[in-house]
Coordinates of C-alpha atoms in Angstrom, one line a residue:
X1 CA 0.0 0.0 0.0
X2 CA 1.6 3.4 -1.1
X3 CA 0.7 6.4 1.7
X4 CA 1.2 9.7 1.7
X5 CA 2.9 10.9 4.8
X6 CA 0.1 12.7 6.4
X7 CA -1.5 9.3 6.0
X8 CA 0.9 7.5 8.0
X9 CA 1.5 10.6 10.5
X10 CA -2.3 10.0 11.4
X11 CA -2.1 6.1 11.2
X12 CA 0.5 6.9 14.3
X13 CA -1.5 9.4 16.0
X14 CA -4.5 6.7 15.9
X15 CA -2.4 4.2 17.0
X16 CA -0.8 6.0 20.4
X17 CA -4.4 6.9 20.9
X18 CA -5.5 3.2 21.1
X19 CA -8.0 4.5 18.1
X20 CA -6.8 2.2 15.1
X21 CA -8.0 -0.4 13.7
X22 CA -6.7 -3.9 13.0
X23 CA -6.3 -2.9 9.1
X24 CA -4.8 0.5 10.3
X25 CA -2.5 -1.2 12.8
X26 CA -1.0 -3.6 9.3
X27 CA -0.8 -0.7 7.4
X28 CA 1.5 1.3 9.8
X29 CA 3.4 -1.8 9.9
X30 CA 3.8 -2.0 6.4
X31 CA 5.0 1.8 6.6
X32 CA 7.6 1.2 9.3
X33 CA 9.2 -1.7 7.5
X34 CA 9.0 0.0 4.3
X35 CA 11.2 3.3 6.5
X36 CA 12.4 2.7 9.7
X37 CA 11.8 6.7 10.5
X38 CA 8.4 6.1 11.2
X39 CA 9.2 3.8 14.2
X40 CA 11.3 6.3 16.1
X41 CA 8.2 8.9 15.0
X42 CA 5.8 6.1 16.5
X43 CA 8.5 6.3 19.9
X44 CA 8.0 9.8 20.3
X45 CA 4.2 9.9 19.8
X46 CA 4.4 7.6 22.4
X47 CA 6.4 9.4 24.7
X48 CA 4.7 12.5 24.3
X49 CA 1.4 10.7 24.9
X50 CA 3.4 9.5 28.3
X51 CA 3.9 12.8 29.2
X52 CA 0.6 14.4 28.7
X53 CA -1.2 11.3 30.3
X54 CA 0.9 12.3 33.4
X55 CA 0.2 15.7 33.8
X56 CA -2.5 17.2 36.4
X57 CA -3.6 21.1 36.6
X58 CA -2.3 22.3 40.0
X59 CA -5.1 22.3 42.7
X60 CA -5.5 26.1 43.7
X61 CA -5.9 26.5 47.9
X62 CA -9.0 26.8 49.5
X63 CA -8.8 30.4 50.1
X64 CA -8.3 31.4 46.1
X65 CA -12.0 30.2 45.9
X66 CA -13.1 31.2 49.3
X67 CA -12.1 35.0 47.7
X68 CA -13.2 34.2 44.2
X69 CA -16.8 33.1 46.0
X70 CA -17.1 35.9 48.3
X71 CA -16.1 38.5 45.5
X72 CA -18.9 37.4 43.2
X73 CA -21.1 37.4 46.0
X74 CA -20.4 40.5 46.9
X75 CA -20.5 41.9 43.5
X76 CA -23.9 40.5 42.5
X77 CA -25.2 41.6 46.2
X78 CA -24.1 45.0 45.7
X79 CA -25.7 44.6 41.8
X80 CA -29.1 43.6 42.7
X81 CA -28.9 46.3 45.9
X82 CA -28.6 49.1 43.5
X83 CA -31.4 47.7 40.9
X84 CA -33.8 47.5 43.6
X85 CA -32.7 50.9 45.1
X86 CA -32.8 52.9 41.4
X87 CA -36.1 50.9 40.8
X88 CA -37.5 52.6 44.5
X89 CA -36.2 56.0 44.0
X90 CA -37.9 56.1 40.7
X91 CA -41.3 54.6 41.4
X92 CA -41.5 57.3 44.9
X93 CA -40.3 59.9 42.7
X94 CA -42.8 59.6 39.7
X95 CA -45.3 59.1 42.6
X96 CA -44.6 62.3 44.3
X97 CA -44.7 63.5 41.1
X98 CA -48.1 62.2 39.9
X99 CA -49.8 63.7 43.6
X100 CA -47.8 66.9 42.9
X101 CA -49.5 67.4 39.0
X102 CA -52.5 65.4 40.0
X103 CA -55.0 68.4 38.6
X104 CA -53.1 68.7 35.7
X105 CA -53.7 64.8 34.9
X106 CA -57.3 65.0 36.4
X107 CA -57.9 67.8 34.0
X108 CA -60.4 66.9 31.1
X109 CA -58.9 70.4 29.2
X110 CA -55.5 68.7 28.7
X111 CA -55.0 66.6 25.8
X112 CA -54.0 63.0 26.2
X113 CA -51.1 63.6 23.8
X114 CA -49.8 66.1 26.3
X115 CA -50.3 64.6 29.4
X116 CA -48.2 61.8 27.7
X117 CA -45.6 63.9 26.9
X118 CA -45.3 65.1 30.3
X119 CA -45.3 61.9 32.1
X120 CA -42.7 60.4 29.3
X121 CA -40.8 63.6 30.3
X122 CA -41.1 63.2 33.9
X123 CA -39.7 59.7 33.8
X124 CA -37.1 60.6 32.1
X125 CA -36.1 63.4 34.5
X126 CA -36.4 60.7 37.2
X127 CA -34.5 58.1 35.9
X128 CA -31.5 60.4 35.2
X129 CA -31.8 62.3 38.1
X130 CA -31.6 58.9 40.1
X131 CA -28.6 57.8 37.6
X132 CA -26.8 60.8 38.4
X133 CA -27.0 60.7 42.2
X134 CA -25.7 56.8 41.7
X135 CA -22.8 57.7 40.0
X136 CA -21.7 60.6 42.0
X137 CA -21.8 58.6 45.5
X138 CA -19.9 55.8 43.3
X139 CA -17.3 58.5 42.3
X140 CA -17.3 60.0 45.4
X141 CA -15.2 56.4 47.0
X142 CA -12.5 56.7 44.1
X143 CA -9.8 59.2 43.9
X144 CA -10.5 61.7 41.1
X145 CA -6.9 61.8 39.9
X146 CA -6.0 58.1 40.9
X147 CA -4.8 57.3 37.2
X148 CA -2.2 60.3 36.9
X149 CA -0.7 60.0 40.8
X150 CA 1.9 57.2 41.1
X151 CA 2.8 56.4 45.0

């Protein structure tokens, strides 16, 4: 049988891996007695497949993902805390502001499309202004120049 050598490279590979056939098996035994190079390529397949079979990923110590655990807790804690915070702020806010323009709203002499217009407004208004006041106690724990000072 006349192979190429990528044929007989993965006739070898098949063969460390346990993968090869009894027909596959003859045929790499054809190639190695046909070119002895093969057979020290069939060694070193080997050996590297030693190798690789032997090696283990390092456990990491307890505390790595006692850290690693308590830092996404905290993170996702801290998430949801501010969701459900931004969420209250905006539904008392657009409450207060609903009681404050109640006559407005009540009013039969204001168009829909207006009254629309202001509450889409209003929201809006809200939902920055609570954005805002977020961000500013955020930026108010970090150092405004930390970037540029080296220590």
């Amino acid at each position: 049988m006349n192979m190429n050598n990528e044929t007989i490279q993965n006739l070898l590979m098949k063969v460390v891996d346990g993968l090869a056939t009894a027909e596959e098996e003859a045929a790499l035994q054809e190639a190695i007695r046909a070119d002895g190079k093969w057979e020290q390529e069939l060694r070193a397949y080997r050996k590297i497949k030693e190798v690789t079979d032997s090696m283990q990923l390092k456990d990491l110590p307890d505390s790595y993902w006692q850290g690693y655990w308590a830092s996404v807790y905290r993170t996702t804690e801290r998430g949801i805390g501010w969701v459900f915070l931004s969420v209250g702020a905006i539904i008392l806010l657009a409450t207060v502001g609903f009681v404050a323009l109640g006559d407005f709203f009540m009013s039969s002499d204001v168009p829909l499309i207006v009254k629309i217009g202001v509450t889409a407004a209003g929201l809006g208004v809200i939902i920055l202004l609570v954005s805002i006041l977020r961000e500013r106690f955020f930026a108010r724990g970090h150092e405004r120049y930390e970037k540029e000072v080296e220590r």
